[in-house]
mmCIF file of C-alpha atoms and ligand atoms in Angstrom:
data_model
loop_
_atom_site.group_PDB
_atom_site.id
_atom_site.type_symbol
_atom_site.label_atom_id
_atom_site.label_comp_id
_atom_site.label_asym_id
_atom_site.label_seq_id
_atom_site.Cartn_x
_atom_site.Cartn_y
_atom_site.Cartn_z
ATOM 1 C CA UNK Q 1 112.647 49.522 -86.552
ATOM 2 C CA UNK Q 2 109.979 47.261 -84.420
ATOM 3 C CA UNK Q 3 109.235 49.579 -81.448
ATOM 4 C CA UNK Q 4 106.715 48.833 -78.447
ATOM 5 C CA UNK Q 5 104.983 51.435 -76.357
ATOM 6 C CA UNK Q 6 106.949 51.499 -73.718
ATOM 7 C CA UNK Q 7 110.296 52.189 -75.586
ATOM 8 C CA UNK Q 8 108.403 54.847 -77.788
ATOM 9 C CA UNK Q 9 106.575 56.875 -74.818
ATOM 10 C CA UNK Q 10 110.378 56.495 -73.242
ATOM 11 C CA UNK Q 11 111.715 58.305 -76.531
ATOM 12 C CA UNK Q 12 108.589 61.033 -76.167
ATOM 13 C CA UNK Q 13 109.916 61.403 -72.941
ATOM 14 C CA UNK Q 14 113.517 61.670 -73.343
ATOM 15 C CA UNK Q 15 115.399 64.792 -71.493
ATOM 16 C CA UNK Q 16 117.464 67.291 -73.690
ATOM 17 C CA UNK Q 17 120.623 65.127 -73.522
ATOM 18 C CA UNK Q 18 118.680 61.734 -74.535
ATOM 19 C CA UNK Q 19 116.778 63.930 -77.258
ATOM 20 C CA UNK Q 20 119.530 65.097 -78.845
ATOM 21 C CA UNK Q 21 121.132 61.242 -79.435
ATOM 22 C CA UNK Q 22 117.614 60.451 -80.921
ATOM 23 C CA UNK Q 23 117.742 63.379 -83.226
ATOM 24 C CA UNK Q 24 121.469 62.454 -84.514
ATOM 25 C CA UNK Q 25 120.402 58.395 -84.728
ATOM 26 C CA UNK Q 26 116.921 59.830 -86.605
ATOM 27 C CA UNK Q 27 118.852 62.141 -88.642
ATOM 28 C CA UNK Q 28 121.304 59.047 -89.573
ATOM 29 C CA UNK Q 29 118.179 57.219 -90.759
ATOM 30 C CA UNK Q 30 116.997 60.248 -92.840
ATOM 31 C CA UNK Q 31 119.983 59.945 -94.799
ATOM 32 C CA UNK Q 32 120.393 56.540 -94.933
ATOM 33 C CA UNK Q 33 116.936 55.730 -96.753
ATOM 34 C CA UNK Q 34 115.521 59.006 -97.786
ATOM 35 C CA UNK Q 35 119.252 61.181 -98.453
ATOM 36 C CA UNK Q 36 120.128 64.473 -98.115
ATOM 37 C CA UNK Q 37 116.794 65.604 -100.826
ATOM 38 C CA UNK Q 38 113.783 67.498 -99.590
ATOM 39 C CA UNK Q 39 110.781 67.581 -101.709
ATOM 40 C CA UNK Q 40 108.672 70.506 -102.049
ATOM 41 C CA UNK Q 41 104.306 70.253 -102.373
ATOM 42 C CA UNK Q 42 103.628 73.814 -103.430
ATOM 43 C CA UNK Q 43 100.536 74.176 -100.943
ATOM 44 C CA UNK Q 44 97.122 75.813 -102.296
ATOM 45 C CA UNK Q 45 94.695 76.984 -100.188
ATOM 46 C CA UNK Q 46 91.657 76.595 -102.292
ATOM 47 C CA UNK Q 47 88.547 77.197 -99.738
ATOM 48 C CA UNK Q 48 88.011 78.198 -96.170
ATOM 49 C CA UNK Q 49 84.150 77.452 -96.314
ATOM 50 C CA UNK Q 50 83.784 73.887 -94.737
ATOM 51 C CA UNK Q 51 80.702 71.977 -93.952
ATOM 52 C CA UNK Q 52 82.097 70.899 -90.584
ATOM 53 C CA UNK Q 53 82.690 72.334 -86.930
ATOM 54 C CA UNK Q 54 85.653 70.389 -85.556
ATOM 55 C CA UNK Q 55 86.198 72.436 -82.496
ATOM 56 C CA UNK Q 56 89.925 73.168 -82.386
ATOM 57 C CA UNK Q 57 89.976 74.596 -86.033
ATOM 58 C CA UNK Q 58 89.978 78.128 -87.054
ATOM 59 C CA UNK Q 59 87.747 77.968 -90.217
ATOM 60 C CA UNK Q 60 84.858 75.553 -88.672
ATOM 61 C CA UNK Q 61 81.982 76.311 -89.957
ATOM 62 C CA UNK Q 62 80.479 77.870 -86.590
ATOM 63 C CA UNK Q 63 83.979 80.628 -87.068
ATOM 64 C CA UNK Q 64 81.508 83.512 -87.620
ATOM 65 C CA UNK Q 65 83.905 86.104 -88.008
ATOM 66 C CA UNK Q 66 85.577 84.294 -90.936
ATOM 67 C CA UNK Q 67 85.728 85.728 -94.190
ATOM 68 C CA UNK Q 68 85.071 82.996 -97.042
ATOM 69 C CA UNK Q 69 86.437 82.746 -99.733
ATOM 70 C CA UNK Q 70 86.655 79.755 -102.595
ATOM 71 C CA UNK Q 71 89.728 80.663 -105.427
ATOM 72 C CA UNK Q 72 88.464 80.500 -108.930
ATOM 73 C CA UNK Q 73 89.651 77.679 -111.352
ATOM 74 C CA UNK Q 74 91.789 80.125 -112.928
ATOM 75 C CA UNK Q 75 93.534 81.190 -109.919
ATOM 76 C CA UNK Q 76 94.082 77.196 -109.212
ATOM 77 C CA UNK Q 77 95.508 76.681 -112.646
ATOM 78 C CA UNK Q 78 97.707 80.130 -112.110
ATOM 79 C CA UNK Q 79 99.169 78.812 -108.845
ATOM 80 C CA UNK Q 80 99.853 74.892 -110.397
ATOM 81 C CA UNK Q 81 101.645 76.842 -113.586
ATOM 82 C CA UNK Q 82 103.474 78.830 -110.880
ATOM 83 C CA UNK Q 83 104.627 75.790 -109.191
ATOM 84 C CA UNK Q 84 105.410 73.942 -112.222
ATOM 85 C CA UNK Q 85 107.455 76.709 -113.955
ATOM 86 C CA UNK Q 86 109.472 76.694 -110.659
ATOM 87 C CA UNK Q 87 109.875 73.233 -110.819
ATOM 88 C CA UNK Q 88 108.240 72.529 -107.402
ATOM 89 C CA UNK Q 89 107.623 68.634 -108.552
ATOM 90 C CA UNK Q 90 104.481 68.365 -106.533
ATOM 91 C CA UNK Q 91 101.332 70.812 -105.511
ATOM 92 C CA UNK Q 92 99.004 69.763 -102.432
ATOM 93 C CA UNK Q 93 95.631 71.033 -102.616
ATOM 94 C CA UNK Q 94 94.111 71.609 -99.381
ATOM 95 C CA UNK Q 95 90.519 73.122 -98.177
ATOM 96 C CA UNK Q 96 87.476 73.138 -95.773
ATOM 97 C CA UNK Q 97 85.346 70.239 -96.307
ATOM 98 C CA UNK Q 98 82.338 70.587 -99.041
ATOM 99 C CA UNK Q 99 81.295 67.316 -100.189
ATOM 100 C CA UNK Q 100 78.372 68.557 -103.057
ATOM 101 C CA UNK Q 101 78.422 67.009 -106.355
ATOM 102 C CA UNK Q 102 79.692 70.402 -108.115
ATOM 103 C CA UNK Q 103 82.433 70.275 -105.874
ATOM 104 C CA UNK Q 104 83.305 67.015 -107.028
ATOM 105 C CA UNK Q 105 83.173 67.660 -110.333
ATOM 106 C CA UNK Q 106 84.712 71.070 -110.144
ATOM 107 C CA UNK Q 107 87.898 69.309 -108.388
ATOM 108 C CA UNK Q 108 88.092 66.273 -110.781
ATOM 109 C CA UNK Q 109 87.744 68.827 -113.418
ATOM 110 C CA UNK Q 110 91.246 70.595 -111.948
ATOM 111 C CA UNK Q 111 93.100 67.735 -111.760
ATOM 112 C CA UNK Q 112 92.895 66.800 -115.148
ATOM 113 C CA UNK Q 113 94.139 70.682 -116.351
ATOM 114 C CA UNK Q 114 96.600 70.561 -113.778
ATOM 115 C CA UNK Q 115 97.988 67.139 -115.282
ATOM 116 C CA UNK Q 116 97.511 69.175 -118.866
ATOM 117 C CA UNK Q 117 99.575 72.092 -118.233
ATOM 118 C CA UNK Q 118 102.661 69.920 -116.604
ATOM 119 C CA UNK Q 119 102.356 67.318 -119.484
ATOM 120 C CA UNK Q 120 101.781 64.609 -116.501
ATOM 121 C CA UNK Q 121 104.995 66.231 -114.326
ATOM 122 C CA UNK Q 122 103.552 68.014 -111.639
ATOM 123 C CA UNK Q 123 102.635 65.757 -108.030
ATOM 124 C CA UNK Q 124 99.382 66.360 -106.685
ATOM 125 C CA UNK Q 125 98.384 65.467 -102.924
ATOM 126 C CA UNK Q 126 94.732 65.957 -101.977
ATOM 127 C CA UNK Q 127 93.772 67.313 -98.775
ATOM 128 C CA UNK Q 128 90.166 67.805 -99.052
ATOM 129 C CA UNK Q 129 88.799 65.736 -96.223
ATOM 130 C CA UNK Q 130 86.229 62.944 -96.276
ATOM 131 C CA UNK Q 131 84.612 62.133 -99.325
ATOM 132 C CA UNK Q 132 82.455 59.482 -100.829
ATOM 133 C CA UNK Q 133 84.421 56.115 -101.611
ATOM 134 C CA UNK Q 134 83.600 56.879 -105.107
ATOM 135 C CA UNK Q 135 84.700 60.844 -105.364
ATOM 136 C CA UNK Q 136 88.222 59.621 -103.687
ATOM 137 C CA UNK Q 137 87.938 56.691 -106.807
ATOM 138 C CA UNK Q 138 88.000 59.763 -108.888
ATOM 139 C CA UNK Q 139 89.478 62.231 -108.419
ATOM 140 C CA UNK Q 140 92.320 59.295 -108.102
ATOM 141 C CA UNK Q 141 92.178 58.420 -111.561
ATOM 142 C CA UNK Q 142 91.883 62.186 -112.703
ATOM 143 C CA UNK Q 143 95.138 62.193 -111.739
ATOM 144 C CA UNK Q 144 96.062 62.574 -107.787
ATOM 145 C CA UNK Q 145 98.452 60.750 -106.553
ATOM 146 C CA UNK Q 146 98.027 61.215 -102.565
ATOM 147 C CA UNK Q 147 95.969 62.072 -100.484
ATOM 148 C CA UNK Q 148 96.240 63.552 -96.772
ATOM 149 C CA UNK Q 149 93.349 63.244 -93.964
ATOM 150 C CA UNK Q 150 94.472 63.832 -90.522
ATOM 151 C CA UNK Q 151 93.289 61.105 -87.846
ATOM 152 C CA UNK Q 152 94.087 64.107 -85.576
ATOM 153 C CA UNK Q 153 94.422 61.913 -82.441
ATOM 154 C CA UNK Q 154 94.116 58.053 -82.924
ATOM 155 C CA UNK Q 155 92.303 57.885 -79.383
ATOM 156 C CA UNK Q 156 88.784 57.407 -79.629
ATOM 157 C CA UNK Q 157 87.732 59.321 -76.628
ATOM 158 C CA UNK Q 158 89.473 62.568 -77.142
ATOM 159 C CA UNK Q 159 88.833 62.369 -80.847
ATOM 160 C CA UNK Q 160 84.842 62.902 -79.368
ATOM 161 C CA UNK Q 161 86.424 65.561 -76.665
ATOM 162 C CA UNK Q 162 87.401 67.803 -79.750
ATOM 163 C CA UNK Q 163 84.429 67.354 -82.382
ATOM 164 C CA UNK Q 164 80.670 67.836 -82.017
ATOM 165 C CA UNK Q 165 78.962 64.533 -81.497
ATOM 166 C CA UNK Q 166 77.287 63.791 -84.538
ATOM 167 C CA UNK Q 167 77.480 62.029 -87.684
ATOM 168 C CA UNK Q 168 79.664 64.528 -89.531
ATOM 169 C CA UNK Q 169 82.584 63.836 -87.119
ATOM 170 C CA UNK Q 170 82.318 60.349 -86.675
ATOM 171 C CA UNK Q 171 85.811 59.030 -85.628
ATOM 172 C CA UNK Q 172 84.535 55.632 -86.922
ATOM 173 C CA UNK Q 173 84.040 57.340 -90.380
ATOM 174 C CA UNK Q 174 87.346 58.847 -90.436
ATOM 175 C CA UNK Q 175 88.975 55.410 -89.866
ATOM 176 C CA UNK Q 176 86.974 54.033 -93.011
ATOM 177 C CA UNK Q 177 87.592 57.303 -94.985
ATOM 178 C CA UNK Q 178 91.517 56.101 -94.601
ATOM 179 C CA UNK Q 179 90.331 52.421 -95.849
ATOM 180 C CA UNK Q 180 88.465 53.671 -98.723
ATOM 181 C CA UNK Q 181 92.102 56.234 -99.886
ATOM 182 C CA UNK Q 182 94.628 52.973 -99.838
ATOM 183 C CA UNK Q 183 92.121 50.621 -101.467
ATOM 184 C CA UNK Q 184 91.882 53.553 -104.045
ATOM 185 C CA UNK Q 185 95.295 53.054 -104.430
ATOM 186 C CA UNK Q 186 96.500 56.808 -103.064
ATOM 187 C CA UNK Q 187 99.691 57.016 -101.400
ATOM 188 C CA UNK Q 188 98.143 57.813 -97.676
ATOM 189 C CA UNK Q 189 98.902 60.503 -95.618
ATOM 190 C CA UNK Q 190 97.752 61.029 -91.911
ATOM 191 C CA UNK Q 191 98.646 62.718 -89.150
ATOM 192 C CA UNK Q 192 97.681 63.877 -85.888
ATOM 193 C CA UNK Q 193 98.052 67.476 -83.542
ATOM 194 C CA UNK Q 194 100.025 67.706 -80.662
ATOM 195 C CA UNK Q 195 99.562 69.111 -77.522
ATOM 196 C CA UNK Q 196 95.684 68.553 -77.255
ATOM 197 C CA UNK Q 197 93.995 69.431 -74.016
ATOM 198 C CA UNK Q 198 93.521 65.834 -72.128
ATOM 199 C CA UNK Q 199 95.990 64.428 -74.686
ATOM 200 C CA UNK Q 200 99.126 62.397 -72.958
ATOM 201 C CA UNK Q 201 102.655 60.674 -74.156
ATOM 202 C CA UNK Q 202 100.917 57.280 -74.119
ATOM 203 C CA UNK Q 203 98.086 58.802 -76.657
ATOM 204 C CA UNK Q 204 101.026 60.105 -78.952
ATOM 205 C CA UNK Q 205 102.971 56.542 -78.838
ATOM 206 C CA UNK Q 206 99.841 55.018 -79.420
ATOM 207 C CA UNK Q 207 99.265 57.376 -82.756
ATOM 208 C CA UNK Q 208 102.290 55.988 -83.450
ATOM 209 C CA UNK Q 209 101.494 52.762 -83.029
ATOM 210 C CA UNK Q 210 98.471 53.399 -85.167
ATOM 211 C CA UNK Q 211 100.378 54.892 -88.394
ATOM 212 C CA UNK Q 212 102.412 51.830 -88.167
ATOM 213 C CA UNK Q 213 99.760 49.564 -88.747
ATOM 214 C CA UNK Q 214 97.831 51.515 -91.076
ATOM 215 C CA UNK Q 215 101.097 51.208 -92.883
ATOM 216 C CA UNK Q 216 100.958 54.750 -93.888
ATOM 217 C CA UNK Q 217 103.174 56.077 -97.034
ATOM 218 C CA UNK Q 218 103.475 60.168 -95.586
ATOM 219 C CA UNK Q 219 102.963 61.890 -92.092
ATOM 220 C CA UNK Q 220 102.160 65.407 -91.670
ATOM 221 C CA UNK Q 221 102.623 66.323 -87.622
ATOM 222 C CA UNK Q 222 101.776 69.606 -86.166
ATOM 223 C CA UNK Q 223 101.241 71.189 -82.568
ATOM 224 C CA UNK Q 224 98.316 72.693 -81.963
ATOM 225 C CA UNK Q 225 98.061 75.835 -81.672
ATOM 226 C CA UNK Q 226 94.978 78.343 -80.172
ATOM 227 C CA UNK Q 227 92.665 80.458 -82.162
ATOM 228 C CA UNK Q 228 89.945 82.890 -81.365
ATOM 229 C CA UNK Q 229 87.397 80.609 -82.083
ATOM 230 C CA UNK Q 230 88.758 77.820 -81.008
ATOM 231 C CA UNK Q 231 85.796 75.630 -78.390
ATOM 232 C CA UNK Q 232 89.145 73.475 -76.744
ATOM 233 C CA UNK Q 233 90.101 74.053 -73.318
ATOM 234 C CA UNK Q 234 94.040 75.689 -73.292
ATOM 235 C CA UNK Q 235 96.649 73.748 -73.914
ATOM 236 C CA UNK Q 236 98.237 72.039 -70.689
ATOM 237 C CA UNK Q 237 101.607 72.418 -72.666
ATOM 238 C CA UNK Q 238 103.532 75.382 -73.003
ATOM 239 C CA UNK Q 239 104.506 76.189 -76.530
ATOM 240 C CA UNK Q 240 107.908 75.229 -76.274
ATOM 241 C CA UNK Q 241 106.608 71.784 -75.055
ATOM 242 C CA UNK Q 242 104.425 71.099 -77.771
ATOM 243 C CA UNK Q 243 107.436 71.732 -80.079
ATOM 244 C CA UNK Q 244 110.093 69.952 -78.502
ATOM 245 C CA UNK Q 245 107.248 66.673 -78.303
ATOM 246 C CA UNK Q 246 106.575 67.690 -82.071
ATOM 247 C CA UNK Q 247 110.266 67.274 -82.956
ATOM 248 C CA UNK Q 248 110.502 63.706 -80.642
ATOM 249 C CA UNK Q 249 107.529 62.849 -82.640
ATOM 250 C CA UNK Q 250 108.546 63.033 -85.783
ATOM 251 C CA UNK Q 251 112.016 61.810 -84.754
ATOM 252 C CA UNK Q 252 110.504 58.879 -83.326
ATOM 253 C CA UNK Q 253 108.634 58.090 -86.401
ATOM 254 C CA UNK Q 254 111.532 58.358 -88.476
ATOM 255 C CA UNK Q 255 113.293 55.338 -86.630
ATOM 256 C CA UNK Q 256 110.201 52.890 -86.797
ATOM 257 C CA UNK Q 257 109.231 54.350 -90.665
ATOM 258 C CA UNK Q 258 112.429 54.746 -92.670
ATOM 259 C CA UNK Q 259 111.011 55.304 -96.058
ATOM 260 C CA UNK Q 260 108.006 57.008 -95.507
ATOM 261 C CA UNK Q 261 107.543 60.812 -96.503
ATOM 262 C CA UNK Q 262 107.249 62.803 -93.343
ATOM 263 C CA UNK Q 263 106.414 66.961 -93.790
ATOM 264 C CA UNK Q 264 107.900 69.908 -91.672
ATOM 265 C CA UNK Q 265 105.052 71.328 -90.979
ATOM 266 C CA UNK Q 266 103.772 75.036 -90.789
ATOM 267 C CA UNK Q 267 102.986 75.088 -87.502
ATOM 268 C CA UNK Q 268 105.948 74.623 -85.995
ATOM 269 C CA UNK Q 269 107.467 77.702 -88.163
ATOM 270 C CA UNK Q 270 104.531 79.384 -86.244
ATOM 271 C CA UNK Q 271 106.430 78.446 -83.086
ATOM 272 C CA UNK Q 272 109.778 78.932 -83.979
ATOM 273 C CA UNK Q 273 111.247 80.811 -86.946
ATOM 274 C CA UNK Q 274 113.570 77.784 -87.895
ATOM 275 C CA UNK Q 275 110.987 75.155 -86.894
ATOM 276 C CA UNK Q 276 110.585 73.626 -90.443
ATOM 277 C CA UNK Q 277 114.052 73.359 -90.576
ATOM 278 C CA UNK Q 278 114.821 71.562 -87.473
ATOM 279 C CA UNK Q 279 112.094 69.082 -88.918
ATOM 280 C CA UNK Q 280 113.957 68.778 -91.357
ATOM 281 C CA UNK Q 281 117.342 67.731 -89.827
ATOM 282 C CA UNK Q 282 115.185 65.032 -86.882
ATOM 283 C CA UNK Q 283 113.620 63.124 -89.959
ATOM 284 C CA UNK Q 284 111.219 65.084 -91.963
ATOM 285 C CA UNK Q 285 111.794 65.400 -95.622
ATOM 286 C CA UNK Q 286 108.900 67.563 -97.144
ATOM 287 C CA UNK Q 287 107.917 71.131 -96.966
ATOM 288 C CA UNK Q 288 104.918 72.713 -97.987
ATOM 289 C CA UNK Q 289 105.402 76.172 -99.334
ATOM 290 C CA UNK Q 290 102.572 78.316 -99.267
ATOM 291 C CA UNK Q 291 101.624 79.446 -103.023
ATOM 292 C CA UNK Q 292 97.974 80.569 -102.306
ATOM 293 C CA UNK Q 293 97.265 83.778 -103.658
ATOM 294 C CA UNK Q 294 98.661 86.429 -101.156
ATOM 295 C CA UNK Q 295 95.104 88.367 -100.960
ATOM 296 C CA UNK Q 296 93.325 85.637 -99.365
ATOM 297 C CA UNK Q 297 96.372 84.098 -96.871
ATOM 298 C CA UNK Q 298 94.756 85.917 -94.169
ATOM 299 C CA UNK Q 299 91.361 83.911 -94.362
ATOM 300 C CA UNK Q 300 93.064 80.640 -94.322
ATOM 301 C CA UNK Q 301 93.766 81.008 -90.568
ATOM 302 C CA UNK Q 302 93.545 77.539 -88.916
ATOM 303 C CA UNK Q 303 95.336 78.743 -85.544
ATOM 304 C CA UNK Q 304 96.478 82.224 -84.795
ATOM 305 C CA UNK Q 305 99.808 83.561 -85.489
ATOM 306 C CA UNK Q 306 100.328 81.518 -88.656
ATOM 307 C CA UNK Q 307 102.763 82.598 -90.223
ATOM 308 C CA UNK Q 308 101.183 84.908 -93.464
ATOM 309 C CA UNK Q 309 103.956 85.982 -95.885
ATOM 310 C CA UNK Q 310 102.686 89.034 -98.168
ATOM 311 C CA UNK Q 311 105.823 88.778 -99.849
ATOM 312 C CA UNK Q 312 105.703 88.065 -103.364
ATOM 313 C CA UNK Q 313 106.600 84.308 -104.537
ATOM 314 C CA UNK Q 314 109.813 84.758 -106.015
ATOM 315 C CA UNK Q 315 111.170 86.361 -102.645
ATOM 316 C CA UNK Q 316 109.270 84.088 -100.347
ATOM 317 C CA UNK Q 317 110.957 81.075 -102.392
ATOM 318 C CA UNK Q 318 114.427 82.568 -102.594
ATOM 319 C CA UNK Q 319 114.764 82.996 -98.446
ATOM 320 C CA UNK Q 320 113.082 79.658 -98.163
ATOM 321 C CA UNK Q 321 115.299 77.658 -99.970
ATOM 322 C CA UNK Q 322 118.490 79.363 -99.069
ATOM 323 C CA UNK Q 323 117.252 78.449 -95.621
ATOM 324 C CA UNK Q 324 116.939 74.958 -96.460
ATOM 325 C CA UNK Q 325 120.257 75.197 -97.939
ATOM 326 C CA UNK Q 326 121.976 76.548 -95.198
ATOM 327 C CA UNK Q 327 120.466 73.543 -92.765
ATOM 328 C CA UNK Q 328 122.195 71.519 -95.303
ATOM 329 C CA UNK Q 329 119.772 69.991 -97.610
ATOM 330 C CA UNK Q 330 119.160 69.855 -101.571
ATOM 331 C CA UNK Q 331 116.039 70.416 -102.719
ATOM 332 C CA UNK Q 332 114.820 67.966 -105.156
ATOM 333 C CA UNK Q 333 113.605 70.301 -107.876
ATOM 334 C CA UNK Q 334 111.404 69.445 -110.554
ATOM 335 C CA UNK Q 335 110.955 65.746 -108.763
ATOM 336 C CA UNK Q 336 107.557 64.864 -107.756
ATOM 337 C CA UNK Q 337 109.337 62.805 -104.612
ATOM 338 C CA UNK Q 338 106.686 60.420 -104.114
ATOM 339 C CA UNK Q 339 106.458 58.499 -101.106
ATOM 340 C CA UNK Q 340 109.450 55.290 -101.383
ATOM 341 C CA UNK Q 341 107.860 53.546 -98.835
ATOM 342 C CA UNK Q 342 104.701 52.780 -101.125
ATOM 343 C CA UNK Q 343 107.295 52.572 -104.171
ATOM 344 C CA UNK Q 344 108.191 49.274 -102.611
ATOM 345 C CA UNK Q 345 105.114 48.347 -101.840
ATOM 346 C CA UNK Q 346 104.347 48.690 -105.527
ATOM 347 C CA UNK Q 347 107.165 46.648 -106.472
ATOM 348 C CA UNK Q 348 106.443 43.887 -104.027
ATOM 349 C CA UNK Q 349 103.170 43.429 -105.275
ATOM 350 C CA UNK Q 350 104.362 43.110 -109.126
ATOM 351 C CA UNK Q 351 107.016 40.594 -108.839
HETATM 352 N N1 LIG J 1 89.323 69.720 -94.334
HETATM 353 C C1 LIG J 1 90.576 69.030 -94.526
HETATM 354 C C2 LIG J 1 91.761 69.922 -94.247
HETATM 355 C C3 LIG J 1 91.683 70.548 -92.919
HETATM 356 S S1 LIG J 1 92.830 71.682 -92.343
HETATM 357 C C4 LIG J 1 90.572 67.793 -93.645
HETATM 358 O O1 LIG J 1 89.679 67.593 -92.835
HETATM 359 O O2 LIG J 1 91.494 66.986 -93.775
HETATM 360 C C5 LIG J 1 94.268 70.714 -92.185
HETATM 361 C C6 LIG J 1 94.723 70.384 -90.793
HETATM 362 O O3 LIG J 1 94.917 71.542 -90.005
HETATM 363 C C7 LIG J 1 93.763 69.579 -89.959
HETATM 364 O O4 LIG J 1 93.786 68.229 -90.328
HETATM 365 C C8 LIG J 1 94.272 69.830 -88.539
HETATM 366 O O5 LIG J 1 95.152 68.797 -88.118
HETATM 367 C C9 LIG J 1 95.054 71.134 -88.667
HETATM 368 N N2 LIG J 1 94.521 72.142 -87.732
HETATM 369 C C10 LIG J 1 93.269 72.622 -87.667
HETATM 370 N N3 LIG J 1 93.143 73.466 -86.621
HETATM 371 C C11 LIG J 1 94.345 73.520 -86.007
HETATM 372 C C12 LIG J 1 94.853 74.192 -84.865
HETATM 373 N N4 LIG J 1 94.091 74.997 -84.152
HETATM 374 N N5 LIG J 1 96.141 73.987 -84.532
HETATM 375 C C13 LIG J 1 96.933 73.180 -85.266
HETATM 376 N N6 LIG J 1 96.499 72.512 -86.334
HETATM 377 C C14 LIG J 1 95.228 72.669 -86.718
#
């Protein structure tokens, strides 16, 4: 659905009565294109050590009080086996940013055991930051199939409010980093956080607005949340806010991006208990279950009170997807549920 700003920030803005007709209309849409499915990315938290300082983010580089840790291959391959045997469809791989050589290799390395041990079955999404055009070129053809980088706020200005000024964060860069992923032929996922100091309902239409004309294929949209080493002023939103403009976000999305993949994202479990599930019944269609190896959970703090289950997998999974159940969904087991949006792309540009 075409939208323009002012009909989107109206959305953003909409009172409880209003928000609840745009969740049933966005909800309507979910099941029109998408159905009642919801894929799973079994989400492995490889390394906290990152190379960058991006102010709002609990394992910057400058966190001194963060233990690092980087898993070993093994533990990688352990955790894709894991989600493979459980027929997750689809791991994402996510880290702090560490753009040597070795790193390269060792990750390019990964994806092609990962693509062994599934016989080619097992979905793998890339979050792992920016990256050389020729490291995304790849680690593409070692197998990934997409790749998230979060514009975190598509407005220029307060993109430079929450980074250091230098080269390492240039918002410029990031922009091109999301070039260089579709021209590699990724399906692209971006995002952005909600809830930013400085950050209004006009900014969030406009990221809007932006993912539309990147023509994005996935969205992963989270509030943001504090952390003790956090360099952002507070929040001017109250945590309730930032989830109820979280939920009209993704809601909104939904209407003017049918067929894209959109995630239920962590942090708004942080918030709310059933957060990921009312995601899931505005719009969203993917979940991200945590399969990092319990010992190190803790160190892979990006805001506080994330939610850090010690319980083993096989628990963890059970309560999850009974939950997901109960909101009324079907998980699409052993389905990589790649993004249908850039499935018709594909099949526009053949004929
Ligand atoms: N290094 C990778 C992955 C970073 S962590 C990259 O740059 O893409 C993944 C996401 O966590 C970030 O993109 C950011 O949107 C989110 N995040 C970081 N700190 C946060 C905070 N304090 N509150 C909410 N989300 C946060």
């Amino acid at each position: 659905m075409g939208m323009n700003r002012s009909e989107i920030v109206a959305l953003l803005r909409s009172d409880e009565q209003h928000s609840e007709k745009l969740f049933e209309l966005s909800g309507a849409i979910r099941q029109q294109h998408i159905g009642n499915v919801v894929h799973l990315r079994g989400l492995i938290e490889l390394s906290n050590v990152c190379a960058k300082d991006c102010l709002y983010c609990g394992i910057r580089k400058g966190a001194e009080g963060v233990d690092r840790y980087n898993l070993t291959d093994e533990q990688v391959i352990q955790a894709a086996k894991y989600a493979y045997e459980n027929r997750y469809g689809s791991i994402a791989i996510q880290s702090g940013e560490l753009t040597t050589a070795s790193n390269a290799n060792r990750i390019e390395d990964l994806l092609h055991q990962i693509k062994s041990i599934s016989n080619g079955e097992l979905g793998v999404t890339l979050s792992l930051g920016e990256q050389p055009f020729e490291v995304y070129q790849r680690w593409r053809e070692a197998g990934a199939d997409r790749y998230l980088l979060r514009i975190e706020t598509s407005n220029k200005d307060l993109y430079r409010a929450i980074h250091p000024s230098d080269n390492l964060h240039s918002f410029d860069r990031r922009i091109e980093a999301l070039h260089n992923l579709k021209e590699c032929g990724y399906q692209l996922g971006t995002g952005v956080m909600i809830g930013l100091y400085g950050q209004t309902i006009d900014m969030l239409a406009d990221d809007l607005l932006f993912f539309k004309e990147m023509d994005i294929d996935m969205c992963g949209m989270g509030a943001y949340l504090e952390n003790k080493y956090s360099l952002l002023q507070a929040s001017e939103y109250t945590l309730q806010q930032r989830f109820d403009l979280t939920l009209k976000m993704v809601a909104t999305l939904r209407l003017m991006m049918p067929n894209i993949n959109i995630a239920a994202t962590t942090s708004l479990q942080a918030i709310d208990p059933l957060g990921r599930e009312k995601a899931l019944r505005v719009g969203a269609n993917v979940i991200m279950p945590n399969i990092t190896p319990t010992s190190v959970r803790k160190n892979y703090k990006l805001y506080d009170n994330k939610p850090i289950s010690e319980d083993c997998l096989d628990i963890q999974d059970r309560s999850l997807f009974e939950r997901i159940n109960d909101a009324g969904f079907e998980i699409g087991f052993s389905q990589q549920g790649n993004s249908k949006h850039y499935g018709d792309k594909q099949t526009k540009k053949n004929k």
